[in-house]
PDB file of C-alpha atoms in Angstrom:
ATOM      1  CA  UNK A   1     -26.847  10.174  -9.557  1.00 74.00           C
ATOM      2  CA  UNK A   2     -26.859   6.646  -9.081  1.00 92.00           C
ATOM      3  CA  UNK A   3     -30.564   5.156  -7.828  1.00 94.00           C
ATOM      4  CA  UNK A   4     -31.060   2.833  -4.741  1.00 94.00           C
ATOM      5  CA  UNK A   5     -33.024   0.885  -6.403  1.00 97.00           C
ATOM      6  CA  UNK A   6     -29.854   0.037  -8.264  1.00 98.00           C
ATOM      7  CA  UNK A   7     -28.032  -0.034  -5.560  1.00 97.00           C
ATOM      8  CA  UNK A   8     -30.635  -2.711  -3.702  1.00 97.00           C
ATOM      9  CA  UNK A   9     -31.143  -4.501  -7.092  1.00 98.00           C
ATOM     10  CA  UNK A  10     -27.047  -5.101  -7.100  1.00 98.00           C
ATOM     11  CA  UNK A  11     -26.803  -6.156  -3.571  1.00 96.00           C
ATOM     12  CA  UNK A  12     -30.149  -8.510  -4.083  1.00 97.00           C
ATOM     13  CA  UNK A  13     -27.283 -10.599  -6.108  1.00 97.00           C
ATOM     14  CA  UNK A  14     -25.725 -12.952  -3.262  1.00 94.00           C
ATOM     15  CA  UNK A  15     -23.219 -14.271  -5.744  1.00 97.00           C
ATOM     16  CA  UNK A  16     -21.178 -12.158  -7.849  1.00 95.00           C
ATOM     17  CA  UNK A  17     -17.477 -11.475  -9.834  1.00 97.00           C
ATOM     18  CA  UNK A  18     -15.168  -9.502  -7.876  1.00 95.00           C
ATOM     19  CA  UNK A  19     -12.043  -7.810 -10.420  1.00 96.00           C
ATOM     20  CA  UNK A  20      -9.741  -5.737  -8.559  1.00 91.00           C
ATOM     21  CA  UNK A  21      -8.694  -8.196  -5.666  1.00 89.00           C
ATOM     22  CA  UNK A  22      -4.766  -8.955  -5.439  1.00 83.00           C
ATOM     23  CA  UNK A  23      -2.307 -11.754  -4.403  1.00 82.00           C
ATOM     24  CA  UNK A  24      -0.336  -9.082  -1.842  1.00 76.00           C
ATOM     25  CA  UNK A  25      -4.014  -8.388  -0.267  1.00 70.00           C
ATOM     26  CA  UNK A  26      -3.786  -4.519  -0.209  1.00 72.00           C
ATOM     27  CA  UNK A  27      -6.449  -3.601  -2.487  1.00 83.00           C
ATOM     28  CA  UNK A  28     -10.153  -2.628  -1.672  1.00 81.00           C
ATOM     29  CA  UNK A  29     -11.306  -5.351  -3.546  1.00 82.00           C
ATOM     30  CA  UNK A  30      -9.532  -8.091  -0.936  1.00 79.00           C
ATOM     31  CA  UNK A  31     -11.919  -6.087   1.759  1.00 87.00           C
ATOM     32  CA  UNK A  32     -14.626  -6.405  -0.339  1.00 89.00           C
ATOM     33  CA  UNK A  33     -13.855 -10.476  -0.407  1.00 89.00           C
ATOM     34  CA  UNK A  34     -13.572 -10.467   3.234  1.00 88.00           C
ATOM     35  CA  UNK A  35     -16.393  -8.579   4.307  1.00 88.00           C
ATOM     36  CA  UNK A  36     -18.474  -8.962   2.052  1.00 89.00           C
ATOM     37  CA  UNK A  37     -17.586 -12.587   2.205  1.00 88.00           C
ATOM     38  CA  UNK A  38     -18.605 -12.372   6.194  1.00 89.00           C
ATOM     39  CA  UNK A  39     -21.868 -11.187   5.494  1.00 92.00           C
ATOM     40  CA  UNK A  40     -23.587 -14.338   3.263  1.00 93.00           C
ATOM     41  CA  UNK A  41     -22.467 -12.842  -0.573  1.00 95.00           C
ATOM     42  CA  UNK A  42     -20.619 -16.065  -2.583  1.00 95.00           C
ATOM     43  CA  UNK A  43     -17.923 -13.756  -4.781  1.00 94.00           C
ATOM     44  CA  UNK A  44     -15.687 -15.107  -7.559  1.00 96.00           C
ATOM     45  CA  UNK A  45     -12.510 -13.563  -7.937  1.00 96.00           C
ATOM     46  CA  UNK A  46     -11.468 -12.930 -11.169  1.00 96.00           C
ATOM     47  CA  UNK A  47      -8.011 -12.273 -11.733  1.00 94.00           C
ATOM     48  CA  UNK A  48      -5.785 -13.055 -14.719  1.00 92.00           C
ATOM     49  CA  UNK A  49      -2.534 -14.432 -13.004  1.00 93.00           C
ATOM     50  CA  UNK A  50      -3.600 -15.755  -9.522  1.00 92.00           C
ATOM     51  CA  UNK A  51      -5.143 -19.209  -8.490  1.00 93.00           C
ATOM     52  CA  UNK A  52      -5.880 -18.065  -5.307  1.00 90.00           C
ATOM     53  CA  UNK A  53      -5.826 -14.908  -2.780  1.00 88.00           C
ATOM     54  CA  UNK A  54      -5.097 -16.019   0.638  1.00 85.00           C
ATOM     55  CA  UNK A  55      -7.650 -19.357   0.997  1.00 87.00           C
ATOM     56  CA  UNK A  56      -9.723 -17.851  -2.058  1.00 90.00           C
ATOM     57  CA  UNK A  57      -9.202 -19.201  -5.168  1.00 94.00           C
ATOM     58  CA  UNK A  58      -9.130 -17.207  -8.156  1.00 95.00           C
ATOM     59  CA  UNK A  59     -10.451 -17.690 -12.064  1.00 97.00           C
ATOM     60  CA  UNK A  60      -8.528 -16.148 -14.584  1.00 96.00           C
ATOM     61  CA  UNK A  61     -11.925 -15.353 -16.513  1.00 97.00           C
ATOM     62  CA  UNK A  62     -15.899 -15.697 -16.081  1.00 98.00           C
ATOM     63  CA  UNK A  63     -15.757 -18.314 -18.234  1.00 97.00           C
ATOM     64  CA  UNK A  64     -13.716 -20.211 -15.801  1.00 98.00           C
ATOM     65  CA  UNK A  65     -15.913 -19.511 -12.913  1.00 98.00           C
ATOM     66  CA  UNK A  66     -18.134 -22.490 -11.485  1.00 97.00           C
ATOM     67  CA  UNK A  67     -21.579 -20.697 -12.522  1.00 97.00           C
ATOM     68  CA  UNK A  68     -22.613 -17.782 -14.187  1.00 97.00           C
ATOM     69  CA  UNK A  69     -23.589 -14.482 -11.924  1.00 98.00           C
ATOM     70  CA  UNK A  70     -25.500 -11.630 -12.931  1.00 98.00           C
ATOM     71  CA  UNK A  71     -23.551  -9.265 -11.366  1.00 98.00           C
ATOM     72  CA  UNK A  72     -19.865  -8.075 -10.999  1.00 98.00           C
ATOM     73  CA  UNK A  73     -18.062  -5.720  -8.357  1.00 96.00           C
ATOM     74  CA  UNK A  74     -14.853  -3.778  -9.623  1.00 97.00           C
ATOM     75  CA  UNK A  75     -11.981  -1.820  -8.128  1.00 94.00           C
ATOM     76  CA  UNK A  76      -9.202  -1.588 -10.252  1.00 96.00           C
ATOM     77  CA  UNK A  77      -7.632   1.508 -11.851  1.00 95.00           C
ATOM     78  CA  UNK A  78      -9.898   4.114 -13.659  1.00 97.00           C
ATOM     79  CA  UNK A  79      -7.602   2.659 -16.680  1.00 98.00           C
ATOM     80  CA  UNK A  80      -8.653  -0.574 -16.771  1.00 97.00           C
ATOM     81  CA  UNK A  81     -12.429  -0.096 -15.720  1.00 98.00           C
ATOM     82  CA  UNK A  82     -14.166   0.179 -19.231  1.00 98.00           C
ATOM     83  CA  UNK A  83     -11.930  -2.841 -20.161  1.00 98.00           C
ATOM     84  CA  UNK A  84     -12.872  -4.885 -17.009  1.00 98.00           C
ATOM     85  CA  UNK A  85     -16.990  -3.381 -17.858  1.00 99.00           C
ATOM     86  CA  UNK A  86     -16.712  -5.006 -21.281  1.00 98.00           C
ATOM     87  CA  UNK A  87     -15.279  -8.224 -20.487  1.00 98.00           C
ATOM     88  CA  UNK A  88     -18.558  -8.519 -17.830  1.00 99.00           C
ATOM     89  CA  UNK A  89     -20.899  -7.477 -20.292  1.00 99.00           C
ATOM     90  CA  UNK A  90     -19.538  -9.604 -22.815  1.00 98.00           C
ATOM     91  CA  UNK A  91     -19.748 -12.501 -19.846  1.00 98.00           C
ATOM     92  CA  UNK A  92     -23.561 -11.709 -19.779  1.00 98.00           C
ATOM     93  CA  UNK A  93     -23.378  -9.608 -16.392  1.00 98.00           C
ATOM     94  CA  UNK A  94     -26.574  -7.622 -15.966  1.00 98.00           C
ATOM     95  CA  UNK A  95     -25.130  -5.283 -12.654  1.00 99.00           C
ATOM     96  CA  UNK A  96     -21.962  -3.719 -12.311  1.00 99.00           C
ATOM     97  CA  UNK A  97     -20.776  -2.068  -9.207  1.00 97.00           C
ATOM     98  CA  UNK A  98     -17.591   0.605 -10.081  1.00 98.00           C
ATOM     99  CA  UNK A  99     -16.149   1.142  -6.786  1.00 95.00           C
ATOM    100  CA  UNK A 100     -15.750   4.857  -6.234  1.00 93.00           C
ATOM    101  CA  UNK A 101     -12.249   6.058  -7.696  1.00 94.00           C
ATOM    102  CA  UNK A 102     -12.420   3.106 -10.118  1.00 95.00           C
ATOM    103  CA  UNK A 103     -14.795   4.344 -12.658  1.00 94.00           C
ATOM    104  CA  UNK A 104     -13.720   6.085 -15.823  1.00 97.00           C
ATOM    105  CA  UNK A 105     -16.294   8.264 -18.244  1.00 97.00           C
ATOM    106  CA  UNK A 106     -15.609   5.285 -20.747  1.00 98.00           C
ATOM    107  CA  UNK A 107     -16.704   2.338 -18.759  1.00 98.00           C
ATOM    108  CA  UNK A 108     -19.889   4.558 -17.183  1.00 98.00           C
ATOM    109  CA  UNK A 109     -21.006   5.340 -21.366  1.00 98.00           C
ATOM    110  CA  UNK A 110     -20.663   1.934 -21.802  1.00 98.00           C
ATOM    111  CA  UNK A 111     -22.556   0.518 -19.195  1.00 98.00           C
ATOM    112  CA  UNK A 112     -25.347   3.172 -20.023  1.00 97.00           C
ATOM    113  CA  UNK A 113     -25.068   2.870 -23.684  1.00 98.00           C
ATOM    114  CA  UNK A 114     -25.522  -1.453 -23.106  1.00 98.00           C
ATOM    115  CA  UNK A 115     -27.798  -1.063 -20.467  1.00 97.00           C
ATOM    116  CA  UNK A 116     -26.387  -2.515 -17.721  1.00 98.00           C
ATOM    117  CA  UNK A 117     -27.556  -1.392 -14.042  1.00 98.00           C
ATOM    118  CA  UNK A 118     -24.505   0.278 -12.487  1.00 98.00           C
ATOM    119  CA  UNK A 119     -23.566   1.532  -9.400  1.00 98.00           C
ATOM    120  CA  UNK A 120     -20.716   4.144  -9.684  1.00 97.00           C
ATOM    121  CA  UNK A 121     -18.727   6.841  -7.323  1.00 94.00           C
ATOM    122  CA  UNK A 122     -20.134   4.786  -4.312  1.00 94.00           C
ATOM    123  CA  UNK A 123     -18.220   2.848  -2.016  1.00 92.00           C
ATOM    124  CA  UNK A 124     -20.262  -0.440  -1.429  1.00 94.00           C
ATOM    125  CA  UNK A 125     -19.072  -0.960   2.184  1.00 90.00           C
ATOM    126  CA  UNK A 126     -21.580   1.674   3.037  1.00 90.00           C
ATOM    127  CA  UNK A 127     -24.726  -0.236   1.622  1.00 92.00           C
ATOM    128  CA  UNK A 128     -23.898  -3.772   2.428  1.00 90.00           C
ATOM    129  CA  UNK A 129     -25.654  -4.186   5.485  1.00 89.00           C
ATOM    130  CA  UNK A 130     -25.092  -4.318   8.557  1.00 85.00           C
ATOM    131  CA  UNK A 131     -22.637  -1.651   8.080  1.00 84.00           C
ATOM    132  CA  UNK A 132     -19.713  -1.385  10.374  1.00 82.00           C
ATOM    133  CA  UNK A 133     -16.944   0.461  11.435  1.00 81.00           C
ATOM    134  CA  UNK A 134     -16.009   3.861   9.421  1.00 81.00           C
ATOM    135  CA  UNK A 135     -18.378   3.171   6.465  1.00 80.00           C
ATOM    136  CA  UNK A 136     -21.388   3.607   9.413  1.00 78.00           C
ATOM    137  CA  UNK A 137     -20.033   7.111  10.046  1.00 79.00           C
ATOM    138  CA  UNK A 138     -19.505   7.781   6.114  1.00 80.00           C
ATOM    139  CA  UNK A 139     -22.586   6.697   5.657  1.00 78.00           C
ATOM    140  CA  UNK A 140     -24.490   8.845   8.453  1.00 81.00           C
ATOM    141  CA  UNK A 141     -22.422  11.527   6.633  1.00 83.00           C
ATOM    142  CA  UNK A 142     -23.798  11.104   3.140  1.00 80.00           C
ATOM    143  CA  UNK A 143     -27.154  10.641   4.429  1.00 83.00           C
ATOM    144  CA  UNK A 144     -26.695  14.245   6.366  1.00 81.00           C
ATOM    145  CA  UNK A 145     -25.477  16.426   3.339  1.00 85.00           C
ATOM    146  CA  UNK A 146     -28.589  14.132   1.408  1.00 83.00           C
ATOM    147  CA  UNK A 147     -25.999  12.546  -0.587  1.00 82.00           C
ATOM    148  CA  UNK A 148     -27.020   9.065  -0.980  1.00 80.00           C
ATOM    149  CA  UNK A 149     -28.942   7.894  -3.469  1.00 88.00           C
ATOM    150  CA  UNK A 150     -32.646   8.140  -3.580  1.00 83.00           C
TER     151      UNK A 150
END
């Protein structure tokens, strides 16, 4: 199970990569940018095709990006998880959150195997404070079956 120290230590990061957002705006990563967004984090989308989602604009790489950030959120398919892990790593990003139902047994043995401080099968809406809507109830939840991490 996943730590909350690693879970403070990725949200201590007020800048970070966000891979999973897209240009129709129906993925939990374009949430993620919004909320998130709302609530003082600077993301980066990173997305290979689009310059910009909604007002946001895009890089097609972290290489593009305006400065480097130690930390990277992703929600895209289990598929393409250990793929979107490596090109991070390879980036020199120290924290990666896999959004729950992203994460793939590949990408987690990599991140463990490199190192890296991730955050996997938790849904980050429920840690980024202050907490609102449904994630306060999923939260209360977790914390009531003593699911969340310790």
């Amino acid at each position: 199970m996943v730590s909350r120290s690693t879970v403070d230590g990725f949200l201590s990061e007020k800048k970070f990569a966000v891979v999973g957002a897209s240009r129709s705006g129906s993925k939990f990563g374009n949430m993620v940018l919004k909320e998130l967004g709302g609530k003082g984090y600077t993301m980066y989308p990173i997305h290979p095709e689009a310059d910009a989602i909604g007002d946001t604009r895009c890089f097609r790489s972290y290489a593009d990006l305006p400065e480097p950030v130690n930390a990277a959120f992703i929600a895209v398919s289990p598929k393409k998880s250990a793929a979107a892990v490596r090109a991070a790593h390879e980036a020199g990003v120290k924290r990666i959150w896999i959004q729950q139902g992203a994460q793939s047994d590949e990408a987690v043995a990599f991140c463990t195997e490199h190192g890296i401080a991730a955050v996997t099968r938790q849904c980050i809406m429920m840690y980024a404070e202050p907490v609102d809507s449904i994630h306060k109830f999923h939260r209360f939840l977790k914390r009531l079956f003593g699911r969340m991490p310790q």
